[in-house]
């Protein structure tokens, strides 16, 4: 699990009435690689920390910025809109990181203005 920092995105909106979204996103990964099941405790914590440090965070954040900033407040206002946004982010990150697989995208903070 990787928690991204809270970020503010400019949404598609008229210039004279800008709209914003503040999101905090959690990416959950899963793998079937047996090497991950052979570690536990502190060794697992260190391995997870190393995994997080190796992620191409600039590419992930860029992809998320492109996706979110292409939406209007109306696009992401409904439950269906949020689900579509989650899936679009999941697919984009999965393209960047094929293994381990992105299992879920969670929004732990989601505010539009």
mmCIF file of the C-alpha atoms, coordinates in Angstrom:
data_MODEL
# 
_entry.id   MODEL 
# 
loop_
_atom_site.group_PDB 
_atom_site.id 
_atom_site.type_symbol 
_atom_site.label_atom_id 
_atom_site.label_alt_id 
_atom_site.label_comp_id 
_atom_site.label_asym_id 
_atom_site.label_entity_id 
_atom_site.label_seq_id 
_atom_site.pdbx_PDB_ins_code 
_atom_site.Cartn_x 
_atom_site.Cartn_y 
_atom_site.Cartn_z 
_atom_site.occupancy 
_atom_site.B_iso_or_equiv 
_atom_site.pdbx_formal_charge 
_atom_site.auth_seq_id 
_atom_site.auth_comp_id 
_atom_site.auth_asym_id 
_atom_site.auth_atom_id 
_atom_site.pdbx_PDB_model_num 
ATOM 1   C CA . UNK A 1 1   ? 0.000   0.000   0.000   1.00 0.00 ? 1   UNK A CA 1 
ATOM 2   C CA . UNK A 1 2   ? 1.328   3.395   -1.001  1.00 0.00 ? 2   UNK A CA 1 
ATOM 3   C CA . UNK A 1 3   ? -0.316  6.595   0.225   1.00 0.00 ? 3   UNK A CA 1 
ATOM 4   C CA . UNK A 1 4   ? 0.192   9.639   -1.957  1.00 0.00 ? 4   UNK A CA 1 
ATOM 5   C CA . UNK A 1 5   ? 0.241   13.118  -0.457  1.00 0.00 ? 5   UNK A CA 1 
ATOM 6   C CA . UNK A 1 6   ? -2.882  15.284  -0.470  1.00 0.00 ? 6   UNK A CA 1 
ATOM 7   C CA . UNK A 1 7   ? -2.885  17.197  -3.743  1.00 0.00 ? 7   UNK A CA 1 
ATOM 8   C CA . UNK A 1 8   ? -5.001  19.941  -5.239  1.00 0.00 ? 8   UNK A CA 1 
ATOM 9   C CA . UNK A 1 9   ? -5.899  19.591  -8.920  1.00 0.00 ? 9   UNK A CA 1 
ATOM 10  C CA . UNK A 1 10  ? -7.426  22.192  -11.201 1.00 0.00 ? 10  UNK A CA 1 
ATOM 11  C CA . UNK A 1 11  ? -10.494 20.742  -12.885 1.00 0.00 ? 11  UNK A CA 1 
ATOM 12  C CA . UNK A 1 12  ? -11.910 21.562  -16.293 1.00 0.00 ? 12  UNK A CA 1 
ATOM 13  C CA . UNK A 1 13  ? -13.975 24.699  -15.725 1.00 0.00 ? 13  UNK A CA 1 
ATOM 14  C CA . UNK A 1 14  ? -14.592 28.178  -17.100 1.00 0.00 ? 14  UNK A CA 1 
ATOM 15  C CA . UNK A 1 15  ? -11.648 30.541  -16.596 1.00 0.00 ? 15  UNK A CA 1 
ATOM 16  C CA . UNK A 1 16  ? -13.730 32.987  -14.546 1.00 0.00 ? 16  UNK A CA 1 
ATOM 17  C CA . UNK A 1 17  ? -14.983 30.254  -12.155 1.00 0.00 ? 17  UNK A CA 1 
ATOM 18  C CA . UNK A 1 18  ? -12.148 27.778  -11.582 1.00 0.00 ? 18  UNK A CA 1 
ATOM 19  C CA . UNK A 1 19  ? -12.965 24.457  -9.890  1.00 0.00 ? 19  UNK A CA 1 
ATOM 20  C CA . UNK A 1 20  ? -10.591 22.349  -7.850  1.00 0.00 ? 20  UNK A CA 1 
ATOM 21  C CA . UNK A 1 21  ? -10.368 18.868  -6.375  1.00 0.00 ? 21  UNK A CA 1 
ATOM 22  C CA . UNK A 1 22  ? -8.301  17.973  -3.331  1.00 0.00 ? 22  UNK A CA 1 
ATOM 23  C CA . UNK A 1 23  ? -7.493  14.272  -3.259  1.00 0.00 ? 23  UNK A CA 1 
ATOM 24  C CA . UNK A 1 24  ? -5.456  11.871  -1.234  1.00 0.00 ? 24  UNK A CA 1 
ATOM 25  C CA . UNK A 1 25  ? -5.006  8.575   -3.026  1.00 0.00 ? 25  UNK A CA 1 
ATOM 26  C CA . UNK A 1 26  ? -3.955  5.194   -1.715  1.00 0.00 ? 26  UNK A CA 1 
ATOM 27  C CA . UNK A 1 27  ? -2.668  2.603   -4.185  1.00 0.00 ? 27  UNK A CA 1 
ATOM 28  C CA . UNK A 1 28  ? -2.976  -1.007  -3.050  1.00 0.00 ? 28  UNK A CA 1 
ATOM 29  C CA . UNK A 1 29  ? -0.790  -3.591  -4.764  1.00 0.00 ? 29  UNK A CA 1 
ATOM 30  C CA . UNK A 1 30  ? -0.895  -7.373  -4.792  1.00 0.00 ? 30  UNK A CA 1 
ATOM 31  C CA . UNK A 1 31  ? 1.414   -10.006 -6.142  1.00 0.00 ? 31  UNK A CA 1 
ATOM 32  C CA . UNK A 1 32  ? 1.505   -13.752 -6.517  1.00 0.00 ? 32  UNK A CA 1 
ATOM 33  C CA . UNK A 1 33  ? 5.319   -13.825 -6.423  1.00 0.00 ? 33  UNK A CA 1 
ATOM 34  C CA . UNK A 1 34  ? 6.283   -16.404 -3.797  1.00 0.00 ? 34  UNK A CA 1 
ATOM 35  C CA . UNK A 1 35  ? 9.258   -14.336 -2.624  1.00 0.00 ? 35  UNK A CA 1 
ATOM 36  C CA . UNK A 1 36  ? 6.836   -11.892 -0.969  1.00 0.00 ? 36  UNK A CA 1 
ATOM 37  C CA . UNK A 1 37  ? 5.196   -14.663 1.054   1.00 0.00 ? 37  UNK A CA 1 
ATOM 38  C CA . UNK A 1 38  ? 8.495   -15.853 2.487   1.00 0.00 ? 38  UNK A CA 1 
ATOM 39  C CA . UNK A 1 39  ? 9.153   -12.692 4.504   1.00 0.00 ? 39  UNK A CA 1 
ATOM 40  C CA . UNK A 1 40  ? 7.474   -11.294 7.582   1.00 0.00 ? 40  UNK A CA 1 
ATOM 41  C CA . UNK A 1 41  ? 8.009   -8.908  10.444  1.00 0.00 ? 41  UNK A CA 1 
ATOM 42  C CA . UNK A 1 42  ? 10.820  -6.389  10.113  1.00 0.00 ? 42  UNK A CA 1 
ATOM 43  C CA . UNK A 1 43  ? 12.136  -7.985  6.908   1.00 0.00 ? 43  UNK A CA 1 
ATOM 44  C CA . UNK A 1 44  ? 8.726   -7.441  5.295   1.00 0.00 ? 44  UNK A CA 1 
ATOM 45  C CA . UNK A 1 45  ? 8.608   -3.845  6.521   1.00 0.00 ? 45  UNK A CA 1 
ATOM 46  C CA . UNK A 1 46  ? 12.032  -3.158  5.009   1.00 0.00 ? 46  UNK A CA 1 
ATOM 47  C CA . UNK A 1 47  ? 11.047  -4.793  1.743   1.00 0.00 ? 47  UNK A CA 1 
ATOM 48  C CA . UNK A 1 48  ? 7.837   -2.742  1.530   1.00 0.00 ? 48  UNK A CA 1 
ATOM 49  C CA . UNK A 1 49  ? 9.816   0.433   2.239   1.00 0.00 ? 49  UNK A CA 1 
ATOM 50  C CA . UNK A 1 50  ? 12.287  -0.447  -0.526  1.00 0.00 ? 50  UNK A CA 1 
ATOM 51  C CA . UNK A 1 51  ? 9.386   -1.144  -2.901  1.00 0.00 ? 51  UNK A CA 1 
ATOM 52  C CA . UNK A 1 52  ? 7.869   2.271   -2.155  1.00 0.00 ? 52  UNK A CA 1 
ATOM 53  C CA . UNK A 1 53  ? 11.214  3.994   -2.749  1.00 0.00 ? 53  UNK A CA 1 
ATOM 54  C CA . UNK A 1 54  ? 11.674  2.229   -6.101  1.00 0.00 ? 54  UNK A CA 1 
ATOM 55  C CA . UNK A 1 55  ? 8.311   3.307   -7.487  1.00 0.00 ? 55  UNK A CA 1 
ATOM 56  C CA . UNK A 1 56  ? 8.445   5.846   -10.318 1.00 0.00 ? 56  UNK A CA 1 
ATOM 57  C CA . UNK A 1 57  ? 6.535   8.388   -8.234  1.00 0.00 ? 57  UNK A CA 1 
ATOM 58  C CA . UNK A 1 58  ? 7.044   11.284  -10.647 1.00 0.00 ? 58  UNK A CA 1 
ATOM 59  C CA . UNK A 1 59  ? 5.496   9.222   -13.458 1.00 0.00 ? 59  UNK A CA 1 
ATOM 60  C CA . UNK A 1 60  ? 2.639   8.032   -11.245 1.00 0.00 ? 60  UNK A CA 1 
ATOM 61  C CA . UNK A 1 61  ? 1.862   11.551  -10.043 1.00 0.00 ? 61  UNK A CA 1 
ATOM 62  C CA . UNK A 1 62  ? 2.083   12.911  -13.591 1.00 0.00 ? 62  UNK A CA 1 
ATOM 63  C CA . UNK A 1 63  ? -0.375  10.283  -14.848 1.00 0.00 ? 63  UNK A CA 1 
ATOM 64  C CA . UNK A 1 64  ? -2.781  11.030  -11.996 1.00 0.00 ? 64  UNK A CA 1 
ATOM 65  C CA . UNK A 1 65  ? -2.493  14.782  -12.612 1.00 0.00 ? 65  UNK A CA 1 
ATOM 66  C CA . UNK A 1 66  ? -3.292  14.311  -16.300 1.00 0.00 ? 66  UNK A CA 1 
ATOM 67  C CA . UNK A 1 67  ? -6.311  12.149  -15.505 1.00 0.00 ? 67  UNK A CA 1 
ATOM 68  C CA . UNK A 1 68  ? -7.811  14.252  -12.708 1.00 0.00 ? 68  UNK A CA 1 
ATOM 69  C CA . UNK A 1 69  ? -7.207  17.600  -14.408 1.00 0.00 ? 69  UNK A CA 1 
ATOM 70  C CA . UNK A 1 70  ? -9.033  16.348  -17.516 1.00 0.00 ? 70  UNK A CA 1 
ATOM 71  C CA . UNK A 1 71  ? -12.259 15.989  -15.482 1.00 0.00 ? 71  UNK A CA 1 
ATOM 72  C CA . UNK A 1 72  ? -14.908 18.506  -14.577 1.00 0.00 ? 72  UNK A CA 1 
ATOM 73  C CA . UNK A 1 73  ? -16.487 18.687  -11.132 1.00 0.00 ? 73  UNK A CA 1 
ATOM 74  C CA . UNK A 1 74  ? -19.634 17.195  -12.659 1.00 0.00 ? 74  UNK A CA 1 
ATOM 75  C CA . UNK A 1 75  ? -17.644 14.247  -14.053 1.00 0.00 ? 75  UNK A CA 1 
ATOM 76  C CA . UNK A 1 76  ? -16.500 13.189  -10.590 1.00 0.00 ? 76  UNK A CA 1 
ATOM 77  C CA . UNK A 1 77  ? -19.456 14.301  -8.463  1.00 0.00 ? 77  UNK A CA 1 
ATOM 78  C CA . UNK A 1 78  ? -21.404 11.035  -8.615  1.00 0.00 ? 78  UNK A CA 1 
ATOM 79  C CA . UNK A 1 79  ? -20.511 7.620   -7.211  1.00 0.00 ? 79  UNK A CA 1 
ATOM 80  C CA . UNK A 1 80  ? -20.210 6.363   -10.784 1.00 0.00 ? 80  UNK A CA 1 
ATOM 81  C CA . UNK A 1 81  ? -17.898 9.240   -11.650 1.00 0.00 ? 81  UNK A CA 1 
ATOM 82  C CA . UNK A 1 82  ? -15.633 8.466   -8.699  1.00 0.00 ? 82  UNK A CA 1 
ATOM 83  C CA . UNK A 1 83  ? -15.579 4.767   -9.645  1.00 0.00 ? 83  UNK A CA 1 
ATOM 84  C CA . UNK A 1 84  ? -14.656 5.654   -13.235 1.00 0.00 ? 84  UNK A CA 1 
ATOM 85  C CA . UNK A 1 85  ? -11.873 7.931   -11.946 1.00 0.00 ? 85  UNK A CA 1 
ATOM 86  C CA . UNK A 1 86  ? -10.548 5.144   -9.699  1.00 0.00 ? 86  UNK A CA 1 
ATOM 87  C CA . UNK A 1 87  ? -10.488 2.711   -12.614 1.00 0.00 ? 87  UNK A CA 1 
ATOM 88  C CA . UNK A 1 88  ? -8.799  5.172   -14.944 1.00 0.00 ? 88  UNK A CA 1 
ATOM 89  C CA . UNK A 1 89  ? -6.086  5.805   -12.342 1.00 0.00 ? 89  UNK A CA 1 
ATOM 90  C CA . UNK A 1 90  ? -5.710  2.055   -11.688 1.00 0.00 ? 90  UNK A CA 1 
ATOM 91  C CA . UNK A 1 91  ? -5.207  1.319   -15.393 1.00 0.00 ? 91  UNK A CA 1 
ATOM 92  C CA . UNK A 1 92  ? -2.710  4.171   -15.797 1.00 0.00 ? 92  UNK A CA 1 
ATOM 93  C CA . UNK A 1 93  ? -0.618  3.046   -12.824 1.00 0.00 ? 93  UNK A CA 1 
ATOM 94  C CA . UNK A 1 94  ? -0.825  -0.596  -13.947 1.00 0.00 ? 94  UNK A CA 1 
ATOM 95  C CA . UNK A 1 95  ? 0.616   0.484   -17.288 1.00 0.00 ? 95  UNK A CA 1 
ATOM 96  C CA . UNK A 1 96  ? 3.580   2.027   -15.468 1.00 0.00 ? 96  UNK A CA 1 
ATOM 97  C CA . UNK A 1 97  ? 3.972   -0.816  -12.956 1.00 0.00 ? 97  UNK A CA 1 
ATOM 98  C CA . UNK A 1 98  ? 2.865   -4.167  -14.379 1.00 0.00 ? 98  UNK A CA 1 
ATOM 99  C CA . UNK A 1 99  ? 4.112   -6.129  -11.355 1.00 0.00 ? 99  UNK A CA 1 
ATOM 100 C CA . UNK A 1 100 ? 3.049   -6.132  -8.611  1.00 0.00 ? 100 UNK A CA 1 
ATOM 101 C CA . UNK A 1 101 ? -0.469  -5.462  -9.828  1.00 0.00 ? 101 UNK A CA 1 
ATOM 102 C CA . UNK A 1 102 ? -2.479  -2.465  -8.705  1.00 0.00 ? 102 UNK A CA 1 
ATOM 103 C CA . UNK A 1 103 ? -5.349  -4.067  -6.828  1.00 0.00 ? 103 UNK A CA 1 
ATOM 104 C CA . UNK A 1 104 ? -7.298  -0.999  -5.747  1.00 0.00 ? 104 UNK A CA 1 
ATOM 105 C CA . UNK A 1 105 ? -7.264  2.763   -5.819  1.00 0.00 ? 105 UNK A CA 1 
ATOM 106 C CA . UNK A 1 106 ? -8.765  4.354   -2.739  1.00 0.00 ? 106 UNK A CA 1 
ATOM 107 C CA . UNK A 1 107 ? -9.668  7.964   -2.071  1.00 0.00 ? 107 UNK A CA 1 
ATOM 108 C CA . UNK A 1 108 ? -9.029  8.774   1.585   1.00 0.00 ? 108 UNK A CA 1 
ATOM 109 C CA . UNK A 1 109 ? -9.704  12.460  0.998   1.00 0.00 ? 109 UNK A CA 1 
ATOM 110 C CA . UNK A 1 110 ? -11.930 13.781  -1.787  1.00 0.00 ? 110 UNK A CA 1 
ATOM 111 C CA . UNK A 1 111 ? -13.060 17.415  -1.790  1.00 0.00 ? 111 UNK A CA 1 
ATOM 112 C CA . UNK A 1 112 ? -14.238 19.471  -4.747  1.00 0.00 ? 112 UNK A CA 1 
ATOM 113 C CA . UNK A 1 113 ? -14.718 23.220  -4.750  1.00 0.00 ? 113 UNK A CA 1 
# 
